[in-house]
Coordinates of C-alpha atoms and ligand atoms in Angstrom, one line a residue:
M1 CA 90.5 33.9 -23.5
A2 CA 88.7 31.3 -25.6
N3 CA 86.3 29.1 -23.7
E4 CA 88.3 26.0 -24.8
D5 CA 91.4 27.4 -23.1
I6 CA 89.4 28.1 -19.9
F7 CA 88.1 24.6 -19.9
K8 CA 91.6 23.2 -20.2
K9 CA 92.7 25.4 -17.3
V10 CA 89.8 24.2 -15.2
V11 CA 90.6 20.6 -15.8
A12 CA 94.3 21.1 -15.0
H13 CA 93.4 23.1 -11.9
A14 CA 91.1 20.4 -10.7
K15 CA 94.0 18.0 -10.7
E16 CA 96.7 20.3 -9.4
Y17 CA 94.6 21.3 -6.4
G18 CA 93.3 17.9 -5.3
F19 CA 89.7 18.1 -6.7
I20 CA 89.6 15.4 -9.4
F21 CA 92.1 12.7 -10.6
Q22 CA 91.9 10.3 -13.5
S23 CA 90.9 6.9 -12.1
S24 CA 93.9 4.4 -11.9
E25 CA 96.2 7.1 -13.2
I26 CA 99.4 5.2 -12.5
Y27 CA 98.1 2.6 -14.9
D28 CA 97.5 5.3 -17.6
G29 CA 93.9 5.8 -16.4
L30 CA 90.5 4.4 -17.2
S31 CA 88.6 6.3 -19.8
A32 CA 85.7 8.4 -18.5
V33 CA 86.1 7.3 -14.9
Y34 CA 87.4 9.8 -12.3
D35 CA 88.3 9.9 -8.6
Y36 CA 87.6 12.8 -6.3
G37 CA 90.5 14.1 -4.3
Q38 CA 90.7 15.6 -0.9
N39 CA 89.1 18.9 -1.9
G40 CA 86.8 17.4 -4.5
V41 CA 85.1 15.1 -2.0
E42 CA 84.4 18.0 0.3
L43 CA 82.8 20.1 -2.5
K44 CA 80.9 17.0 -3.6
N45 CA 79.6 16.3 -0.1
N46 CA 78.5 19.9 0.3
I47 CA 76.6 19.8 -3.0
K48 CA 74.9 16.6 -1.8
N49 CA 74.0 18.1 1.5
Y50 CA 72.6 21.2 -0.2
W51 CA 70.4 19.1 -2.4
W52 CA 69.4 16.7 0.3
D53 CA 68.5 19.4 2.8
S54 CA 66.5 21.3 0.1
M55 CA 64.5 18.1 -0.6
V56 CA 64.2 16.1 2.6
K57 CA 64.8 18.7 5.4
M58 CA 62.7 21.5 3.9
N59 CA 59.7 19.4 2.8
E60 CA 57.8 17.3 5.3
E61 CA 56.2 15.3 2.5
I62 CA 59.6 14.2 1.0
V63 CA 61.7 11.4 2.6
G64 CA 65.0 9.8 1.5
I65 CA 66.1 6.3 0.8
D66 CA 69.3 4.5 -0.2
S67 CA 68.6 1.6 -2.4
A68 CA 71.1 -1.0 -3.7
I69 CA 72.9 -0.7 -7.0
F70 CA 72.2 -4.3 -7.9
M71 CA 68.5 -4.9 -8.6
H72 CA 66.5 -7.8 -9.8
P73 CA 67.0 -8.1 -13.6
T74 CA 63.3 -7.9 -14.3
V75 CA 63.4 -4.3 -13.0
W76 CA 65.2 -3.3 -16.3
K77 CA 62.7 -5.2 -18.4
A78 CA 59.9 -3.3 -16.8
S79 CA 61.6 0.1 -17.0
G80 CA 62.3 -0.5 -20.7
H81 CA 66.1 -0.2 -20.3
L82 CA 66.7 -3.7 -21.6
S83 CA 65.0 -3.1 -24.9
A84 CA 65.4 0.6 -25.4
F85 CA 68.4 2.1 -23.4
S86 CA 70.8 2.1 -26.3
D87 CA 72.7 4.4 -28.6
P88 CA 73.0 4.1 -32.4
L89 CA 76.6 3.2 -33.2
I90 CA 78.7 3.2 -36.3
D91 CA 82.3 2.0 -36.9
N92 CA 84.8 3.4 -39.4
K93 CA 86.5 0.4 -41.0
D94 CA 89.8 2.2 -41.7
S95 CA 90.4 3.7 -38.2
Q96 CA 88.5 0.9 -36.3
K97 CA 87.0 3.8 -34.3
R98 CA 83.4 3.6 -33.0
Y99 CA 81.1 6.6 -32.9
R100 CA 77.6 7.5 -32.0
A101 CA 75.9 8.0 -35.3
D102 CA 73.6 10.8 -33.9
V103 CA 76.7 12.6 -32.5
L104 CA 78.5 12.5 -35.8
I105 CA 75.5 14.1 -37.5
E106 CA 75.1 16.7 -34.7
E107 CA 78.8 17.6 -35.0
H108 CA 78.4 18.0 -38.8
R109 CA 75.4 20.3 -38.2
A110 CA 77.5 22.3 -35.8
K111 CA 80.3 22.7 -38.4
I112 CA 77.8 24.2 -40.9
Q113 CA 76.5 26.5 -38.1
A114 CA 80.0 27.5 -37.4
K115 CA 80.4 28.6 -41.1
I116 CA 77.3 30.9 -40.6
D117 CA 78.7 32.3 -37.4
K118 CA 82.0 33.0 -39.2
E119 CA 80.2 34.9 -42.0
V120 CA 78.4 37.0 -39.3
E121 CA 81.6 37.8 -37.5
K122 CA 83.3 38.9 -40.7
A123 CA 80.4 41.1 -41.7
K124 CA 80.3 42.6 -38.2
K125 CA 83.9 43.7 -38.5
R126 CA 83.4 45.0 -42.1
F127 CA 80.2 47.0 -41.4
G128 CA 80.9 48.1 -37.8
D129 CA 78.0 49.9 -36.1
A130 CA 75.9 49.9 -39.3
F131 CA 75.7 46.1 -39.2
N132 CA 72.2 44.7 -39.1
E133 CA 72.5 41.0 -38.1
H134 CA 68.9 40.1 -38.7
E135 CA 68.9 41.5 -42.3
F136 CA 72.3 39.9 -43.0
L137 CA 71.0 36.4 -41.9
Y138 CA 68.1 36.7 -44.2
T139 CA 69.8 38.1 -47.3
N140 CA 73.4 36.8 -47.5
Q141 CA 73.7 34.1 -50.1
R142 CA 76.2 31.9 -48.4
V143 CA 74.4 32.1 -45.1
L144 CA 71.1 31.2 -46.8
E145 CA 72.7 28.2 -48.5
N146 CA 74.2 26.9 -45.3
Q147 CA 70.9 27.5 -43.4
A148 CA 69.0 25.5 -46.0
K149 CA 71.5 22.6 -45.5
I150 CA 70.9 22.7 -41.8
D151 CA 67.1 22.8 -42.2
E152 CA 67.2 19.8 -44.5
L153 CA 69.6 17.9 -42.3
N154 CA 67.5 18.6 -39.2
N155 CA 64.3 17.4 -41.0
R156 CA 65.9 14.1 -42.0
F157 CA 67.6 13.7 -38.6
I158 CA 64.4 14.2 -36.6
N159 CA 62.4 11.8 -38.9
A160 CA 65.1 9.2 -38.6
L161 CA 65.1 9.4 -34.8
D162 CA 61.3 9.5 -34.6
S163 CA 61.0 6.4 -36.7
D164 CA 64.0 4.7 -35.1
S165 CA 65.4 4.2 -38.6
L166 CA 69.1 3.1 -38.3
D167 CA 69.3 2.8 -42.1
E168 CA 68.3 6.5 -42.5
L169 CA 70.9 7.6 -40.0
K170 CA 73.5 5.8 -42.0
Q171 CA 72.2 7.3 -45.2
I172 CA 72.4 10.8 -43.8
I173 CA 76.1 10.1 -42.9
V174 CA 76.7 8.9 -46.5
D175 CA 74.7 11.7 -48.2
Y176 CA 76.4 14.5 -46.2
E177 CA 79.8 12.9 -46.8
I178 CA 80.6 12.9 -43.1
V179 CA 84.2 11.6 -42.6
C180 CA 85.8 9.8 -39.7
P181 CA 87.7 12.4 -37.6
V182 CA 90.7 10.0 -37.3
S183 CA 91.1 8.3 -40.7
G184 CA 89.3 11.0 -42.7
S185 CA 87.6 8.2 -44.7
R186 CA 83.9 7.5 -45.5
N187 CA 84.3 3.7 -45.1
W188 CA 81.5 3.1 -42.6
T189 CA 79.8 0.0 -41.3
D190 CA 76.0 -0.1 -40.9
V191 CA 74.5 1.7 -37.8
R192 CA 73.4 -0.7 -35.0
Q193 CA 72.0 -0.3 -31.5
F194 CA 74.3 -0.7 -28.5
N195 CA 72.8 -1.2 -25.0
L196 CA 74.4 1.1 -22.4
M197 CA 73.9 -1.1 -19.4
F198 CA 76.9 -2.8 -17.8
E199 CA 76.3 -6.5 -17.2
T200 CA 77.7 -8.7 -14.5
K201 CA 76.9 -12.1 -12.9
L202 CA 75.4 -12.7 -9.5
G203 CA 76.5 -15.9 -7.8
S204 CA 79.0 -18.5 -9.0
L205 CA 78.8 -19.8 -12.5
N206 CA 78.2 -23.5 -11.4
E207 CA 75.3 -22.4 -9.2
G208 CA 73.6 -21.1 -12.4
A209 CA 74.6 -17.5 -12.1
N210 CA 72.0 -14.7 -12.8
Q211 CA 72.7 -12.0 -15.4
I212 CA 72.3 -8.7 -13.6
Y213 CA 73.1 -5.1 -14.4
L214 CA 74.7 -2.1 -12.8
R215 CA 71.9 0.4 -12.5
P216 CA 71.9 3.1 -15.2
E217 CA 69.7 5.4 -13.1
T218 CA 68.8 5.5 -9.4
A219 CA 65.1 6.2 -10.1
Q220 CA 64.1 2.5 -10.4
G221 CA 65.3 1.9 -6.8
I222 CA 62.7 4.5 -5.8
F223 CA 59.9 3.0 -7.9
V224 CA 60.3 -0.5 -6.6
N225 CA 60.3 0.9 -3.0
Y226 CA 57.2 3.0 -3.6
L227 CA 54.9 0.7 -1.6
N228 CA 57.4 0.1 1.2
V229 CA 57.9 3.8 1.8
Q230 CA 54.2 4.7 1.3
K231 CA 53.0 2.1 3.8
T232 CA 55.7 2.3 6.5
G233 CA 55.8 6.1 6.4
R234 CA 52.0 6.3 6.1
M235 CA 52.6 8.8 3.3
K236 CA 49.7 10.7 1.7
L237 CA 49.7 12.0 -1.9
P238 CA 51.4 14.1 -2.9
F239 CA 54.7 12.9 -1.5
G240 CA 58.2 12.4 -2.7
I241 CA 61.1 10.0 -2.3
A242 CA 64.7 11.3 -2.8
Q243 CA 67.9 9.4 -3.3
I244 CA 71.5 10.1 -4.1
G245 CA 73.6 7.3 -5.5
K246 CA 75.9 5.9 -8.2
A247 CA 74.7 5.1 -11.7
F248 CA 76.6 3.4 -14.5
R249 CA 76.4 3.8 -18.3
N250 CA 78.7 2.3 -20.9
E251 CA 78.8 5.7 -22.7
I252 CA 80.4 5.4 -26.2
V253 CA 81.2 9.1 -26.6
A254 CA 82.5 9.8 -23.1
R255 CA 84.4 13.1 -23.0
Q256 CA 84.4 16.6 -21.7
F257 CA 85.9 15.5 -18.4
I258 CA 83.3 14.7 -15.8
F259 CA 80.4 15.9 -18.0
R260 CA 79.8 12.4 -19.4
M261 CA 81.2 9.6 -17.3
R262 CA 80.8 5.8 -17.2
E263 CA 80.4 5.8 -13.4
F264 CA 78.6 8.8 -12.0
E265 CA 76.3 10.0 -9.3
Q266 CA 72.7 11.1 -9.6
M267 CA 70.4 13.0 -7.2
E268 CA 66.9 12.0 -8.0
M269 CA 63.5 12.7 -6.5
Q270 CA 60.2 11.1 -7.6
Y271 CA 57.1 13.1 -6.6
F272 CA 54.0 10.9 -6.5
V273 CA 50.8 12.8 -7.3
K274 CA 47.1 12.2 -8.1
P275 CA 46.5 11.5 -11.8
G276 CA 45.4 14.8 -13.4
E277 CA 47.5 17.0 -11.1
E278 CA 50.8 16.1 -12.7
I279 CA 51.2 19.2 -14.9
K280 CA 50.6 21.5 -12.0
F281 CA 53.3 19.8 -9.9
Y282 CA 55.6 19.6 -13.0
E283 CA 55.5 23.4 -13.3
Q284 CA 56.0 23.8 -9.6
W285 CA 59.1 21.6 -9.6
K286 CA 60.5 23.4 -12.6
E287 CA 60.3 26.6 -10.7
T288 CA 61.7 25.1 -7.5
R289 CA 64.6 23.5 -9.2
I290 CA 65.7 26.6 -11.1
K291 CA 65.5 28.6 -7.9
W292 CA 67.8 26.0 -6.2
H293 CA 70.4 26.6 -8.9
K294 CA 70.1 30.4 -9.0
A295 CA 70.3 30.7 -5.2
L296 CA 74.0 29.8 -5.5
G297 CA 74.7 33.2 -7.1
L298 CA 76.8 32.0 -10.0
G299 CA 74.8 34.2 -12.4
D300 CA 71.1 33.8 -13.4
E301 CA 72.1 34.1 -17.1
K302 CA 74.0 30.8 -16.8
Y303 CA 70.8 28.8 -16.6
R304 CA 68.0 28.2 -19.1
F305 CA 65.2 25.8 -19.7
H306 CA 65.1 23.5 -22.7
N307 CA 61.5 22.2 -23.1
H308 CA 61.4 18.8 -24.9
E309 CA 59.3 18.7 -28.0
K310 CA 60.0 15.1 -28.7
L311 CA 58.9 13.2 -25.5
A312 CA 59.9 9.8 -24.4
H313 CA 57.1 7.3 -24.7
Y314 CA 56.4 7.4 -20.9
A315 CA 56.4 11.2 -20.5
N316 CA 53.7 13.8 -21.0
A317 CA 56.0 16.8 -20.3
A318 CA 59.8 17.2 -19.9
A319 CA 62.4 19.9 -19.7
D320 CA 66.1 20.2 -19.1
I321 CA 67.8 22.9 -17.0
E322 CA 70.8 23.7 -19.1
F323 CA 74.0 25.3 -17.8
D324 CA 76.4 27.5 -19.7
F325 CA 79.5 25.2 -19.4
P326 CA 82.8 26.4 -21.0
F327 CA 81.8 24.2 -24.0
G328 CA 78.4 25.8 -24.3
F329 CA 74.9 25.4 -22.9
K330 CA 74.4 21.7 -22.0
E331 CA 71.9 19.6 -19.9
L332 CA 72.5 19.8 -16.2
E333 CA 69.2 18.5 -14.8
G334 CA 66.1 16.9 -16.2
I335 CA 62.5 17.4 -14.9
H336 CA 60.1 14.9 -16.3
S337 CA 56.4 14.2 -15.9
R338 CA 56.6 10.4 -16.2
T339 CA 52.9 9.6 -15.9
D340 CA 52.2 6.2 -14.3
F341 CA 54.5 4.4 -16.7
D342 CA 57.1 3.0 -14.3
L343 CA 54.8 2.0 -11.4
K344 CA 52.3 0.3 -13.8
A345 CA 55.2 -1.5 -15.6
H346 CA 56.5 -2.8 -12.2
Q347 CA 52.9 -3.8 -11.3
T348 CA 52.6 -5.8 -14.5
E349 CA 56.0 -7.5 -14.3
S350 CA 56.0 -8.3 -10.6
G351 CA 52.3 -9.2 -10.4
K352 CA 52.0 -7.1 -7.2
K353 CA 49.4 -4.5 -6.9
I354 CA 51.2 -1.1 -6.7
Q355 CA 48.4 1.4 -6.0
Y356 CA 47.3 4.1 -3.7
F357 CA 44.1 4.1 -1.8
D358 CA 42.7 7.6 -1.7
N359 CA 40.6 8.1 1.5
E360 CA 39.0 11.2 0.1
T361 CA 37.5 9.7 -3.0
N362 CA 37.5 6.0 -1.9
E363 CA 39.3 5.0 -5.0
S364 CA 42.5 3.1 -5.7
Y365 CA 44.8 4.2 -8.5
V366 CA 48.4 4.1 -9.6
P367 CA 49.9 7.5 -8.9
Y368 CA 51.5 9.7 -11.5
V369 CA 55.1 10.8 -11.1
I370 CA 57.1 14.0 -11.5
E371 CA 60.9 13.3 -11.5
T372 CA 63.7 15.7 -10.9
S373 CA 67.0 14.2 -11.8
I374 CA 70.4 15.9 -11.6
G375 CA 73.9 14.6 -12.2
L376 CA 76.0 15.3 -9.1
D377 CA 79.2 15.3 -11.2
R378 CA 77.8 17.7 -13.7
M379 CA 76.7 20.0 -10.9
F380 CA 80.2 19.8 -9.6
L381 CA 81.6 20.8 -13.0
S382 CA 79.1 23.7 -13.3
I383 CA 80.3 25.1 -10.0
L384 CA 84.0 24.5 -10.7
S385 CA 83.9 26.1 -14.1
A386 CA 81.8 29.1 -13.1
S387 CA 83.9 29.7 -10.0
F388 CA 87.3 29.6 -11.8
N389 CA 88.7 33.1 -12.2
E390 CA 92.1 34.5 -13.1
E391 CA 92.6 38.0 -11.7
T392 CA 95.2 40.7 -12.0
I393 CA 95.4 42.5 -8.7
E394 CA 97.2 45.6 -7.5
K395 CA 99.5 45.1 -4.5
E396 CA 100.0 47.7 -1.8
D397 CA 103.3 48.9 -3.3
G398 CA 101.5 49.5 -6.7
T399 CA 102.9 46.5 -8.5
K400 CA 100.6 44.0 -10.2
D401 CA 100.2 40.4 -9.3
Q402 CA 98.1 37.5 -10.6
R403 CA 95.9 35.2 -8.7
V404 CA 93.7 32.2 -9.5
V405 CA 90.7 32.1 -7.3
L406 CA 87.8 29.8 -7.1
N407 CA 84.8 31.9 -6.1
I408 CA 82.9 28.9 -5.0
P409 CA 79.7 29.8 -3.0
P410 CA 81.0 29.8 0.6
Q411 CA 78.4 27.2 1.7
L412 CA 79.9 24.7 -0.8
A413 CA 83.6 25.6 -0.3
P414 CA 85.7 22.5 0.6
V415 CA 87.6 24.4 3.4
K416 CA 85.7 27.2 5.2
L417 CA 88.7 28.8 6.9
A418 CA 92.4 28.6 7.0
V419 CA 94.1 29.7 10.2
L420 CA 97.6 31.0 9.6
P421 CA 100.2 32.0 12.2
L422 CA 102.2 34.9 10.9
V423 CA 105.4 33.3 12.1
K424 CA 106.2 29.8 13.4
K425 CA 107.2 31.0 16.9
D426 CA 106.3 33.3 19.9
G427 CA 103.2 31.2 20.7
L428 CA 101.4 32.1 17.4
P429 CA 101.1 28.4 16.1
E430 CA 99.7 27.4 19.5
M431 CA 97.1 30.2 19.4
A432 CA 96.2 29.3 15.8
R433 CA 95.7 25.6 16.8
E434 CA 93.5 26.7 19.7
I435 CA 91.2 28.7 17.3
I436 CA 90.9 25.6 15.1
A437 CA 90.2 23.4 18.2
N438 CA 87.2 25.6 18.9
L439 CA 85.9 26.1 15.4
K440 CA 86.4 22.6 13.9
Y441 CA 83.0 21.4 15.3
N442 CA 81.3 23.9 13.1
F443 CA 83.5 24.3 10.0
N444 CA 86.1 22.4 8.0
C445 CA 89.3 24.3 9.0
Q446 CA 92.9 24.0 7.9
Y447 CA 96.1 25.0 9.6
D448 CA 98.8 26.4 7.4
E449 CA 102.2 27.7 8.5
K450 CA 104.4 27.1 5.5
D451 CA 105.6 29.9 3.2
S452 CA 104.9 33.6 3.3
I453 CA 101.4 34.9 4.2
G454 CA 100.9 36.0 0.6
K455 CA 101.7 32.5 -0.8
R456 CA 99.3 30.9 1.8
Y457 CA 96.5 33.3 0.7
R458 CA 97.1 32.3 -2.9
R459 CA 97.0 28.6 -2.0
H460 CA 93.7 29.1 -0.3
D461 CA 92.3 31.3 -3.1
A462 CA 93.0 28.5 -5.5
I463 CA 90.9 26.0 -3.6
G464 CA 88.2 28.5 -2.8
T465 CA 88.6 28.9 0.9
P466 CA 86.3 31.9 1.7
F467 CA 88.2 33.0 4.9
C468 CA 91.8 33.2 6.0
V469 CA 92.4 34.1 9.6
T470 CA 95.9 35.4 10.5
V471 CA 97.2 35.2 14.0
D472 CA 99.9 37.8 14.7
H473 CA 101.7 39.2 17.8
Q474 CA 98.8 41.6 18.5
S475 CA 96.5 38.5 18.8
I476 CA 98.5 37.3 21.8
E477 CA 97.9 40.7 23.5
D478 CA 94.3 41.5 22.7
K479 CA 92.7 38.2 21.4
T480 CA 92.0 39.7 18.0
V481 CA 93.0 38.4 14.5
T482 CA 92.7 39.6 10.9
I483 CA 90.1 37.9 8.8
R484 CA 90.6 38.1 5.0
Y485 CA 87.7 37.7 2.7
R486 CA 88.5 35.6 -0.4
D487 CA 86.4 37.5 -3.0
T488 CA 87.2 41.1 -2.0
M489 CA 90.6 40.4 -0.3
Q490 CA 89.5 42.9 2.3
Q491 CA 91.0 42.4 5.7
D492 CA 89.3 43.2 9.0
R493 CA 90.6 43.0 12.6
V494 CA 88.0 41.1 14.7
N495 CA 87.7 39.5 18.1
I496 CA 88.5 35.8 18.1
D497 CA 85.2 35.2 19.9
D498 CA 83.3 36.8 17.0
L499 CA 84.8 34.5 14.3
E500 CA 82.2 31.7 14.6
K501 CA 79.3 34.1 14.0
I502 CA 81.0 36.0 11.1
I503 CA 81.9 32.8 9.3
D504 CA 78.6 31.0 10.0
D505 CA 76.6 33.9 8.5
F506 CA 78.4 33.2 5.2
V507 CA 78.5 29.4 5.1
N508 CA 75.3 28.4 6.7
F509 CA 72.9 26.6 4.2
K510 CA 70.0 28.6 5.7
T511 CA 70.7 31.6 3.5
L512 CA 70.5 29.4 0.4
L513 CA 67.6 27.4 1.5
K514 CA 65.5 30.5 2.3
K515 CA 65.8 31.7 -1.3
I516 CA 64.2 28.5 -2.7
Ligands
GAP601 N1 66.0 9.0 -14.2 C1 66.1 9.9 -15.2 C2 67.4 10.0 -15.9 O1 68.3 9.2 -15.5 P1 68.8 11.3 -17.6 O2 68.5 12.5 -18.4 O3 69.3 10.1 -18.4 O4 67.5 10.9 -16.8 C3 69.6 12.6 -15.5 O5 69.9 11.6 -16.5 C4 70.9 13.4 -15.2 O6 72.0 12.6 -14.9 C5 71.4 14.2 -16.4 O7 70.7 15.5 -16.5 C6 72.8 14.4 -16.1 O8 73.0 15.5 -15.2 C7 73.2 13.1 -15.4 N2 73.9 12.2 -16.3 C8 73.3 11.4 -17.2 N3 74.2 10.7 -17.8 C9 75.4 11.0 -17.3 C10 76.8 10.6 -17.5 N4 77.1 9.7 -18.4 N5 77.8 11.3 -16.8 C11 77.5 12.2 -15.9 N6 76.2 12.6 -15.6 C12 75.2 12.0 -16.3

């Protein structure tokens, strides 16, 4: 099945099974804003706990905070967001649609690349086993022409971005005859910068309200609390401050479901180090973070690093961890060596000394910072899309059946076990409820007595419940139940008293955290 179709199915599944709903859906929704449903919020909370535990619980030198969304407006002057947190926009005068100029160019480049890929596919079919892709790419005339177009486009594009030339971005759109996807015309406005921060007012207007912003990243809440935490926690370098919270960006090209949202959540950790040691810690955090992802067992091949060649003005090294989403490899997390840019800027703007006194060297200095920054919603999407599977299974009578299963890592699954009485009588519901009464302190359990056992299994496969426990007549006699494993569909008869241990072995974060 094409990846596009899989993605459509994942999006539909997320709604049908209570993971994600469009915000304000009864009013036709709000673009690029989403709500998490009853199963979504459980999965989201489990991801947060996995991240938080791996940072704060596992590292004695990392502590957490929860800073406010509203911050003093000068924070955003210091961080550079007021002057430089913007996208280059262009409008099509015929369709009245607005686009990111850089995205239009990237999409055009992707179209040329698709032509090359098509030629390769055609040649593969034609030549079969004898096909030599490398040779083909370097000799086929059409491929070479298209590759030359891409190279030239790339050159101009990178130069335009490097020199912040909006005129050159427009000229590229004109020269490559890029058309509006809606009107099909080339009737473009000039390119101009558009700041992504949402503005609001603090206080009533007649009191002289202050212009403030919804934070576009959680990191600044950490920087402005650096001194508070360092002093009250008597923290010694290197140490880290972690935070999970909402961020807001007025994204112009907001699409691909929860991949790019206007209101989203970040999980960020700033690691403060002695200047000169930042690259060592940058490399360490790259390693640690990729292990955190791979420990989930969704497939090591789904992750790759993309090291930035063009660095932001404040960074001296940066990389993304990319994930193989159904729409291709895209950024999931950023790891940045941010130097002392942020703390120094806050020191200048606030007039307060933000330094660290090093007892060993008797010097004061502004620490350097390594940042790990991951979007919680993107992480959610990576798990949902990698876990979604449609399977054909053979039933006991030899006939075939279909099931949709979410193979979510058991530790993150919204519901850990469903307890199902075989029939709604003979004391079986009571016994099922008693099992839940004992296990609900440890695990998120669900009671389910409606429909046949087969249908109940399917319902729980579809939300990723790793265990279904069935209570039958034998259970009353010998205090045993059947436990069915989601991934293998194997069923074992076990003592009720053993359930807690069996389930805990699968769902405890310990197994994940030990791999990091
Ligand atoms: N403090 C650094 C920072 O905010 P970023 O690369 O702009 O860096 C970090 O964002 C992460 O936040 C991204 O890797 C992505 O996972 C997530 N993210 C950024 N913009 C997002 C959006 N509009 N919707 C969902 N997630 C987003």
